[in-house]
Tab-separated table of N, CA and C in Angstrom:
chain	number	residue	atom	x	y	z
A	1	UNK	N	0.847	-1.184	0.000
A	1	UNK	CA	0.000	0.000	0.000
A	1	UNK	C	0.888	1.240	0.000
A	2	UNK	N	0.877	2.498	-0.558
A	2	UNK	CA	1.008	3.443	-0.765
A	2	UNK	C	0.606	4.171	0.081
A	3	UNK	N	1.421	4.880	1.278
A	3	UNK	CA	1.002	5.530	2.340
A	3	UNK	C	0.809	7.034	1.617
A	4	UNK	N	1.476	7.376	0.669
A	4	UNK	CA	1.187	8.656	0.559
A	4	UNK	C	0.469	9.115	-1.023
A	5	UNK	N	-0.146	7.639	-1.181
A	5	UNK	CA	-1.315	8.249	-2.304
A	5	UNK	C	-0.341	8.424	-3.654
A	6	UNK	N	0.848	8.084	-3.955
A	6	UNK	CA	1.176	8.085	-5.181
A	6	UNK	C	2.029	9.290	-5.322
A	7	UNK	N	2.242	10.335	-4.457
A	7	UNK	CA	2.774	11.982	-4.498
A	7	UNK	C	4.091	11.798	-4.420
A	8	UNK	N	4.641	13.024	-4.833
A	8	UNK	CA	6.333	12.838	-4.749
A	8	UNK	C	6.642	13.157	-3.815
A	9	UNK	N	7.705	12.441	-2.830
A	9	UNK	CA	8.302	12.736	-1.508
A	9	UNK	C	8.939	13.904	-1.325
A	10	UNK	N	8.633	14.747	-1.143
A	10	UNK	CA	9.699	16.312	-1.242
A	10	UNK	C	11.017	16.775	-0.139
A	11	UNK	N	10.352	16.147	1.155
A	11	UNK	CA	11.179	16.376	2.088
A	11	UNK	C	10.719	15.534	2.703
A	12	UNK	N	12.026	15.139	4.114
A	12	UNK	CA	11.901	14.087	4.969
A	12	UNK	C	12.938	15.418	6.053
A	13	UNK	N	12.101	15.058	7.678
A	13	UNK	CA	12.684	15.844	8.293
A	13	UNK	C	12.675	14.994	9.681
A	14	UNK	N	14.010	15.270	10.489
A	14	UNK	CA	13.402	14.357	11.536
A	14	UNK	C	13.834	15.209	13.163
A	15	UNK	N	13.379	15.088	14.164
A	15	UNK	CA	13.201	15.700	15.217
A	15	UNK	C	14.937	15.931	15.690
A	16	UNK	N	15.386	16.901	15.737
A	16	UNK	CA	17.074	16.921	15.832
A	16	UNK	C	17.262	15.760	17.741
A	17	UNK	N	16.015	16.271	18.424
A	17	UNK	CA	15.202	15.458	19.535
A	17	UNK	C	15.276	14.298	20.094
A	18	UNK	N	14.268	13.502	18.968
A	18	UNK	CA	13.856	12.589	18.783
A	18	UNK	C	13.496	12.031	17.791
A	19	UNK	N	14.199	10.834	17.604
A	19	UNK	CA	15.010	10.546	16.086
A	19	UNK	C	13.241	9.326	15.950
A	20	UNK	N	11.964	9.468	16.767
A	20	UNK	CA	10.866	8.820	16.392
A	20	UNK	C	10.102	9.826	15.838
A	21	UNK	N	10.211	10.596	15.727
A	21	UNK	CA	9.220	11.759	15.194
A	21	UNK	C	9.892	12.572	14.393
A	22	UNK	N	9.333	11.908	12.711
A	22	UNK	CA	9.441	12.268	11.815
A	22	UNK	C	8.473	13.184	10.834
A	23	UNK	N	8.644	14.036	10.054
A	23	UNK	CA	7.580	14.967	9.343
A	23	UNK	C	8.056	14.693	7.724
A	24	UNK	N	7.155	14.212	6.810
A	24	UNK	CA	7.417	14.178	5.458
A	24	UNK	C	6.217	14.882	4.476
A	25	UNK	N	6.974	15.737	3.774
A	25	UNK	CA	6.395	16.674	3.074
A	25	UNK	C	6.046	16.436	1.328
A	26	UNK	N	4.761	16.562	0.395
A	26	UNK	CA	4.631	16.006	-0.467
A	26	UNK	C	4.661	16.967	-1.662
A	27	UNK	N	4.736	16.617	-2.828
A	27	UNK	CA	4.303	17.677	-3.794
A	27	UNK	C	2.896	16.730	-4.524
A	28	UNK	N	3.122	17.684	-6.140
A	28	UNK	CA	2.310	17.274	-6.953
A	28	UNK	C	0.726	17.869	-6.503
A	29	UNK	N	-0.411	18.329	-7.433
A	29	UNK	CA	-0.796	19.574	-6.979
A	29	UNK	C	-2.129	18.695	-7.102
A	30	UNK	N	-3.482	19.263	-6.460
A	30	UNK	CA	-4.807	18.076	-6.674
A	30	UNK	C	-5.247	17.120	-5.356
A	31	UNK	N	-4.072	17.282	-4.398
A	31	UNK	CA	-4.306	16.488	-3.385
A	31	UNK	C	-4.998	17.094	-1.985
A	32	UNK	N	-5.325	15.782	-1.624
A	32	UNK	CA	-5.795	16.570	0.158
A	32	UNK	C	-5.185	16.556	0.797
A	33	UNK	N	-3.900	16.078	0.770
A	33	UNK	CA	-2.826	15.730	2.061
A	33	UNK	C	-1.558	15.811	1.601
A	34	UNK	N	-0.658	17.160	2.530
A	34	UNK	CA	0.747	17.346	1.702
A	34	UNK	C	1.673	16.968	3.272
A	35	UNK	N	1.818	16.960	3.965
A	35	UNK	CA	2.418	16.948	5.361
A	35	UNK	C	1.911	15.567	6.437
A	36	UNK	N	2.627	14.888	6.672
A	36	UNK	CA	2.457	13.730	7.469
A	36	UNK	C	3.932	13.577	8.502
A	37	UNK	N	3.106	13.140	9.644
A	37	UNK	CA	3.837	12.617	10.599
A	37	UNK	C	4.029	11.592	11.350
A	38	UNK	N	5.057	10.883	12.011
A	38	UNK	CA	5.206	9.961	12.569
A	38	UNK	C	5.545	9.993	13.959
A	39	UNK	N	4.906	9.402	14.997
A	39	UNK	CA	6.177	9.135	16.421
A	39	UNK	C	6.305	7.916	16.657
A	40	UNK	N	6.530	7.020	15.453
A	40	UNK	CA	7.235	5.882	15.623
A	40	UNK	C	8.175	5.829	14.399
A	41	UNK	N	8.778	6.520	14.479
A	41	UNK	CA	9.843	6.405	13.071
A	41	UNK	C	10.559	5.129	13.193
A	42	UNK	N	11.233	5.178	14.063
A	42	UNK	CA	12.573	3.846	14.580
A	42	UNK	C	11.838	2.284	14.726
A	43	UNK	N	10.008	2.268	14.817
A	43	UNK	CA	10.242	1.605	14.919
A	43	UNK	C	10.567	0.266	13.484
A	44	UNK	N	9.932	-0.767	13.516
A	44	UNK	CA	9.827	-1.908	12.477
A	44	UNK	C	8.872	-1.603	11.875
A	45	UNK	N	7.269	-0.813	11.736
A	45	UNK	CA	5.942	-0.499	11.089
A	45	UNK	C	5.809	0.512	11.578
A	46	UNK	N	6.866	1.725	11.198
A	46	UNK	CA	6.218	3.093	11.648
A	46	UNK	C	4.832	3.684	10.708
A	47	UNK	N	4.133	4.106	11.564
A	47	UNK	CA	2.892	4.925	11.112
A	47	UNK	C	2.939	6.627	10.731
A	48	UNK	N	2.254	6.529	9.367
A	48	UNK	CA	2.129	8.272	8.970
A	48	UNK	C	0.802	8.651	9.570
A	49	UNK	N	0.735	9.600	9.941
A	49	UNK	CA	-0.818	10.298	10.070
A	49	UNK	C	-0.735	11.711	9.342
A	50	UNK	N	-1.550	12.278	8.666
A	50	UNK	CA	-1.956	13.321	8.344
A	50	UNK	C	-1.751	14.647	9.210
A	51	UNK	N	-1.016	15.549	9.155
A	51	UNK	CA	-1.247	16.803	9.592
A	51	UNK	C	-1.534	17.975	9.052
A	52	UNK	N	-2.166	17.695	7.929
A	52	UNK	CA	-2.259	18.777	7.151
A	52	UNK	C	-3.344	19.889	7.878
A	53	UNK	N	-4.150	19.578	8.512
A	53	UNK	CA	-4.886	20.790	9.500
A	53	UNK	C	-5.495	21.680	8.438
A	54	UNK	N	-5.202	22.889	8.848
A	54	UNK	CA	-5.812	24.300	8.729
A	54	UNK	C	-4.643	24.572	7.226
A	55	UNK	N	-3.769	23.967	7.120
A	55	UNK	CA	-3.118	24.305	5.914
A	55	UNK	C	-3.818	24.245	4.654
A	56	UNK	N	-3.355	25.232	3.774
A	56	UNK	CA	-4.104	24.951	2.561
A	56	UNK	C	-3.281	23.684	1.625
A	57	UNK	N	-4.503	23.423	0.578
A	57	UNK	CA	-3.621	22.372	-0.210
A	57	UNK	C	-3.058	23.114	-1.152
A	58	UNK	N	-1.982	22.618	-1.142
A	58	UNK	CA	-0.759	23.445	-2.165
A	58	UNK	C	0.716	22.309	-2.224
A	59	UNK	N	1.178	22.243	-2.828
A	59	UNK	CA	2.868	21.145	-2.871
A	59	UNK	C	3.591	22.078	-1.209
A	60	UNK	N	4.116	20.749	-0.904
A	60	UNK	CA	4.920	21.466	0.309
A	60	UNK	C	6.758	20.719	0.045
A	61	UNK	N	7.154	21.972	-0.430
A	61	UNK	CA	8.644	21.397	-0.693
A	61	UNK	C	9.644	20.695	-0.007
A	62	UNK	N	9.811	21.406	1.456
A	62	UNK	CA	10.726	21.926	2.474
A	62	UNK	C	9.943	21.420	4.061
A	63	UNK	N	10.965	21.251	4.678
A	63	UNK	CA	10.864	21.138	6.239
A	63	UNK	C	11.747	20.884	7.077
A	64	UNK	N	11.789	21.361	8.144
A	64	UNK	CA	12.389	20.856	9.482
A	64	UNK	C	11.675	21.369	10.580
A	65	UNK	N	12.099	20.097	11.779
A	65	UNK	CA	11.862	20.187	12.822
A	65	UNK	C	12.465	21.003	13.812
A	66	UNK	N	12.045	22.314	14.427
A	66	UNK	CA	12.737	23.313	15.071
A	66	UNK	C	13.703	23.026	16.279
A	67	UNK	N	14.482	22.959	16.924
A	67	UNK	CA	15.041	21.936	17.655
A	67	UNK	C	15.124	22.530	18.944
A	68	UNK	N	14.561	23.629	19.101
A	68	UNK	CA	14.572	24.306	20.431
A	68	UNK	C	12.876	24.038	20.990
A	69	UNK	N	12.101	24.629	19.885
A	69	UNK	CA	10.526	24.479	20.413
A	69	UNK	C	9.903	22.796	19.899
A	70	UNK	N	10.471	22.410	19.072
A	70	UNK	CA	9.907	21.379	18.543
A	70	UNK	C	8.767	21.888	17.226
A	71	UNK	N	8.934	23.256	17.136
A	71	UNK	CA	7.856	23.500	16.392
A	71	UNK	C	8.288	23.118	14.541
A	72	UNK	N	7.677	22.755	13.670
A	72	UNK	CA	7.627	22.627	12.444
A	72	UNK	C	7.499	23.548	11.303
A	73	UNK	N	8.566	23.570	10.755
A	73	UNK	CA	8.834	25.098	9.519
A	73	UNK	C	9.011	24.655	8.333
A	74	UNK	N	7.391	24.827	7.607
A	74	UNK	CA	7.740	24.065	6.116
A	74	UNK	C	7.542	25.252	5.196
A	75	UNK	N	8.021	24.897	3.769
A	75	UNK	CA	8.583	25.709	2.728
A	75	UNK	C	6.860	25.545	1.751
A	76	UNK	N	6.656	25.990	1.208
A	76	UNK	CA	4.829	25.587	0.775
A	76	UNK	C	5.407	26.641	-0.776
A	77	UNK	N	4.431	26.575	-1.578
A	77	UNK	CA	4.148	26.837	-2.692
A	77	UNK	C	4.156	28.323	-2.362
A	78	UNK	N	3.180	28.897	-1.197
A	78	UNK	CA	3.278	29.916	-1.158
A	78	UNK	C	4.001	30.437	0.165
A	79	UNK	N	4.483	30.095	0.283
A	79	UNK	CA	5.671	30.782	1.534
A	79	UNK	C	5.967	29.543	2.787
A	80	UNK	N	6.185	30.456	3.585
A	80	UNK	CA	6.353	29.854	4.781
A	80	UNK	C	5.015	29.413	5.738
A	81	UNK	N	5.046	28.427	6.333
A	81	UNK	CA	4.070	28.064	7.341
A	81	UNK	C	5.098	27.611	8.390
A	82	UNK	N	4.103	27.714	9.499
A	82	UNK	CA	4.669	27.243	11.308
A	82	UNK	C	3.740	26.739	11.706
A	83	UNK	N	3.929	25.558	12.452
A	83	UNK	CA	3.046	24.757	12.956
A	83	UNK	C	3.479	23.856	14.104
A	84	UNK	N	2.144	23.180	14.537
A	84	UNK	CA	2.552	22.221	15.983
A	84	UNK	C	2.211	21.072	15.648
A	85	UNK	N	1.548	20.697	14.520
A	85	UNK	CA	0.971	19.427	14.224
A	85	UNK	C	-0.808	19.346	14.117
A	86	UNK	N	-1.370	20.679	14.245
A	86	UNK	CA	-2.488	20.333	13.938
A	86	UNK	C	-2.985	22.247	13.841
A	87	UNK	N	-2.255	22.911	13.738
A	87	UNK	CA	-2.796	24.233	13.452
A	87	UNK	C	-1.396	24.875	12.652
A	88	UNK	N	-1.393	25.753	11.608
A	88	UNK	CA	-0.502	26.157	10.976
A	88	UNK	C	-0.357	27.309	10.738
A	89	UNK	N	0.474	28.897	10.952
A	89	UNK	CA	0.223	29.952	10.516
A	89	UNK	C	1.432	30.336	9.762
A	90	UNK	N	0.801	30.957	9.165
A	90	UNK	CA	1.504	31.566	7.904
A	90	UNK	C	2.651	33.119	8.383
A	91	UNK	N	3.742	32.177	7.602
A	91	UNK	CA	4.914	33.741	7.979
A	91	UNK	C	4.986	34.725	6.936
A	92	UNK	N	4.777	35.686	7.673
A	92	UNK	CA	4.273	36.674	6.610
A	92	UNK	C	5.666	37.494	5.623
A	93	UNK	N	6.807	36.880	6.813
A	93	UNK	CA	8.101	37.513	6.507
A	93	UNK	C	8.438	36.718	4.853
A	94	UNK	N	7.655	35.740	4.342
A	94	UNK	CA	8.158	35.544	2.962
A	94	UNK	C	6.768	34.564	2.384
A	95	UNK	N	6.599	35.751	1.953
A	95	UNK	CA	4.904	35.450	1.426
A	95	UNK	C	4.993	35.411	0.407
A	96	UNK	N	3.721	34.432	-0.192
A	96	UNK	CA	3.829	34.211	-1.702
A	96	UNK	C	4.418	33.505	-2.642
A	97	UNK	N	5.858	33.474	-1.803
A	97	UNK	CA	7.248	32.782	-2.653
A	97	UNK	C	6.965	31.179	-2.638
A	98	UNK	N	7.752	30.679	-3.328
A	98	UNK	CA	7.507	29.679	-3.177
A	98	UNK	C	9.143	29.129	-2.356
A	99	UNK	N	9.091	28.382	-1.237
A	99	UNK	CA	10.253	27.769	-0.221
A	99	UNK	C	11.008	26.291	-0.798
A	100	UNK	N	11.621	26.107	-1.691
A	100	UNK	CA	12.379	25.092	-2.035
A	100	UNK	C	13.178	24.036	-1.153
A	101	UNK	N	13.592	24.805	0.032
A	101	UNK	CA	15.026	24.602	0.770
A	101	UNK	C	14.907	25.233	2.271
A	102	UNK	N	15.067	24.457	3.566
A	102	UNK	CA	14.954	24.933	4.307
A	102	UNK	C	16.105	24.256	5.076
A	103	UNK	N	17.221	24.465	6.368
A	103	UNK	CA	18.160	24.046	6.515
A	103	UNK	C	18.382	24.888	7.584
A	104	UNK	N	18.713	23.579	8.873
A	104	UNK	CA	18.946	23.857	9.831
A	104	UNK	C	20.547	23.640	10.618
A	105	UNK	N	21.184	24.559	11.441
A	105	UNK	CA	22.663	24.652	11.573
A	105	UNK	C	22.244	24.747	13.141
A	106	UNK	N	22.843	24.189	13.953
A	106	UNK	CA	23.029	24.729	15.359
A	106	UNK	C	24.470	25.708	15.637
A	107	UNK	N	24.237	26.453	16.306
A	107	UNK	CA	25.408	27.595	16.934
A	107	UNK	C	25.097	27.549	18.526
A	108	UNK	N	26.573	27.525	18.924
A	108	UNK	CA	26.765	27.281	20.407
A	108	UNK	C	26.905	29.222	20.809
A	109	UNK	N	26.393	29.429	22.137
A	109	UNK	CA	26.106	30.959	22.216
A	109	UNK	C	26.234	31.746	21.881
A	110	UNK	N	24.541	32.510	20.699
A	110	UNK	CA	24.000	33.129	20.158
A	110	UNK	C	22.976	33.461	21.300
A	111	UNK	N	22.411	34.777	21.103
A	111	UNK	CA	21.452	34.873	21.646
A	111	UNK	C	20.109	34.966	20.964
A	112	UNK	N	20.004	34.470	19.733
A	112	UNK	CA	18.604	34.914	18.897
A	112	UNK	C	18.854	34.292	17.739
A	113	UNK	N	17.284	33.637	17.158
A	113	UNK	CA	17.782	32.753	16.259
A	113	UNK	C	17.259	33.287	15.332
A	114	UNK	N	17.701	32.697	14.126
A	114	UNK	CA	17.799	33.882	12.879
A	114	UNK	C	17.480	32.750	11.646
A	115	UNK	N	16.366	33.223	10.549
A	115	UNK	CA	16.580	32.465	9.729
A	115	UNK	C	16.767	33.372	8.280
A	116	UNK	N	17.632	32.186	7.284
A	116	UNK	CA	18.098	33.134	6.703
A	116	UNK	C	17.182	32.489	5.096
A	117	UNK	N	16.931	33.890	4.473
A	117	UNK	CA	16.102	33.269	3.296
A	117	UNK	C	16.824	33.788	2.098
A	118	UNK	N	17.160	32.792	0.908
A	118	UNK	CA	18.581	32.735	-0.117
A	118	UNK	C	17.759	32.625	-1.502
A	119	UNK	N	17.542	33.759	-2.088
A	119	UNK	CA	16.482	33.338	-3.469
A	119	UNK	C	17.292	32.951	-4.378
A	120	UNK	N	16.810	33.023	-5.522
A	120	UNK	CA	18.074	32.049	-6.740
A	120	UNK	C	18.768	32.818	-7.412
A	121	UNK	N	19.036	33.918	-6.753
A	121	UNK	CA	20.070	35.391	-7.656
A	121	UNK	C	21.015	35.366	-6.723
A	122	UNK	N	20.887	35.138	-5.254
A	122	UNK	CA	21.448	34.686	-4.390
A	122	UNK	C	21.386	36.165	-3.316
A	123	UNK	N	20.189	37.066	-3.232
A	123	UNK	CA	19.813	37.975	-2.244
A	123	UNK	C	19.735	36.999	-0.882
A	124	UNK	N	19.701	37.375	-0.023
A	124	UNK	CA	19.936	36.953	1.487
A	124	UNK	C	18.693	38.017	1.985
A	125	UNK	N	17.570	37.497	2.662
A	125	UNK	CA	16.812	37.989	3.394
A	125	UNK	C	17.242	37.766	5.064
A	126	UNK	N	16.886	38.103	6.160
A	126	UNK	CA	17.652	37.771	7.651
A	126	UNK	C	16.223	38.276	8.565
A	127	UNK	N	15.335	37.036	8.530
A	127	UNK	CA	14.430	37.064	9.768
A	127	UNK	C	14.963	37.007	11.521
A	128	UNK	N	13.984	37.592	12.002
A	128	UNK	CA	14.953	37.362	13.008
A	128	UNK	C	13.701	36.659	14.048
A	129	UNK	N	13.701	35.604	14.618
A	129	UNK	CA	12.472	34.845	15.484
A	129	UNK	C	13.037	35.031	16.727
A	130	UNK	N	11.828	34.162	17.566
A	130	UNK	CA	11.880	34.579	19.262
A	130	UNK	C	12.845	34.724	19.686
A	131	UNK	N	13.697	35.292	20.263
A	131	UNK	CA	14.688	35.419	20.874
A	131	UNK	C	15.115	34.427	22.093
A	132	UNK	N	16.116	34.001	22.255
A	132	UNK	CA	16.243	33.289	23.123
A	132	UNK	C	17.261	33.583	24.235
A	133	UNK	N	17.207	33.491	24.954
A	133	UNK	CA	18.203	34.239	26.385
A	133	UNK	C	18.926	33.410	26.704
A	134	UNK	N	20.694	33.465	26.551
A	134	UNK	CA	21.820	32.745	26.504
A	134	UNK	C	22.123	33.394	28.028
A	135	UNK	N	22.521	31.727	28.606
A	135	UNK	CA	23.204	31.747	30.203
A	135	UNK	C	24.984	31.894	29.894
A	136	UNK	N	25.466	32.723	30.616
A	136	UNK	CA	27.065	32.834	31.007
A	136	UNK	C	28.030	31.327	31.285
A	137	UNK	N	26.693	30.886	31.688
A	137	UNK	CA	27.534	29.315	32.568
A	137	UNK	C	26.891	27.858	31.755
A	138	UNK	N	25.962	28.417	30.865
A	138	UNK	CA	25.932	27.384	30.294
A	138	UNK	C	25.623	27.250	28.969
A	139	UNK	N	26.207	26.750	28.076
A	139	UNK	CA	26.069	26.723	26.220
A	139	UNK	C	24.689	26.921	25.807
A	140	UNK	N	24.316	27.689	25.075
A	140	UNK	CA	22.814	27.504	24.460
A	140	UNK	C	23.153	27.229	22.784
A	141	UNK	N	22.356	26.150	22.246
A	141	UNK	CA	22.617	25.698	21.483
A	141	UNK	C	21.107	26.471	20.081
A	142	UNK	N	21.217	27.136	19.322
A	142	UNK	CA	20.620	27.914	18.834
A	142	UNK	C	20.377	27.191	17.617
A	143	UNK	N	19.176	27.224	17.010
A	143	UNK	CA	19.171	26.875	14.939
A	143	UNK	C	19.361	28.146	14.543
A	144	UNK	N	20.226	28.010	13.362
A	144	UNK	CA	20.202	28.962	12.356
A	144	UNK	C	19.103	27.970	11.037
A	145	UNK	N	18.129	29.053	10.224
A	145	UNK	CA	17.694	28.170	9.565
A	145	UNK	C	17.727	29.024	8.299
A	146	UNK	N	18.409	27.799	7.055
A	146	UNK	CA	18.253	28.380	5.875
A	146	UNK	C	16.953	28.163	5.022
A	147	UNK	N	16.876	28.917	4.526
A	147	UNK	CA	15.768	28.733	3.374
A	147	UNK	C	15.825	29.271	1.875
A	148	UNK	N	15.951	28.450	1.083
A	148	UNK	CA	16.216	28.695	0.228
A	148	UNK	C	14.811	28.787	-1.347
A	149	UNK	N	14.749	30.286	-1.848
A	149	UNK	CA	13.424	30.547	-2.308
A	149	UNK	C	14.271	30.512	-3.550
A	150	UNK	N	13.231	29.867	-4.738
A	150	UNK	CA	13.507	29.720	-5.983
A	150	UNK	C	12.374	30.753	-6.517
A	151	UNK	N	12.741	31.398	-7.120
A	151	UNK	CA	11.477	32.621	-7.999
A	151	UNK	C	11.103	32.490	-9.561
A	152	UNK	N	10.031	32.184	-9.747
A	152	UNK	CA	9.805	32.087	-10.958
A	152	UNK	C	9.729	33.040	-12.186
């Protein structure tokens, strides 16, 4: 059986976390379901379930799993979405575009995490998300996240 209906696999992302909770992202345009998840990745018959929620249907290119909140940052036809697994909002910081490429780096004390968006001329956009408050005495381990927008 065909867990994902025949669609092309676009991305595979997995919890930097927890290496059972996986998020795989679909293309190909017509469908009801672009985003699925797992929390049994590791095991022998891991299970997908649907998270597509409140998202619209559209190809979803791109993803990763945020590694500080756990929260989910996928690349969509038309921009960016954020999500928890069953509600999704839209980042307004790159709307419209379509998200090819999304890519996550950890940095040892930073205080604020930053994602960086790379279109195909090679402009550099520099979001800047929640801030996070770095201790003196102890490493904070930060994502940098790339994203990379292809423009038609």
């Amino acid at each position: 059986t065909d867990a994902f209906n025949g669609q092309v696999i676009t991305s595979i992302a997995v919890n930097p976390n927890n290496a059972d909770e996986v998020i795989v992202t679909l293309g190909n345009y017509g469908n009801a379901n672009y985003v699925y998840r797992s929390i049994n990745a590791t095991s022998d018959n891991p299970t997908f379930t649907s998270i597509q929620g409140n998202l619209p249907k559209m190809p979803v290119y791109s993803s990763i799993i945020e590694m500080t909140e756990g929260n989910y940052i996928i690349g969509t036809e038309q921009g960016i979405y954020v999500g928890n697994g069953s509600t999704w909002t839209k980042d307004n910081a790159v709307a419209n575009v379509p998200v090819m490429e999304i890519k996550q780096q950890t940095m040892e004390n930073h205080e604020d995490e930053y994602v960086y968006l790379v279109d195909e001329v090679g402009d550099i956009t520099v979001v800047k998300y929640k801030g996070i408050e770095n201790t003196k005495n102890k490493p904070t381990r930060i994502p940098i996240i790339i994203i990379l927008i292809i423009l038609f």
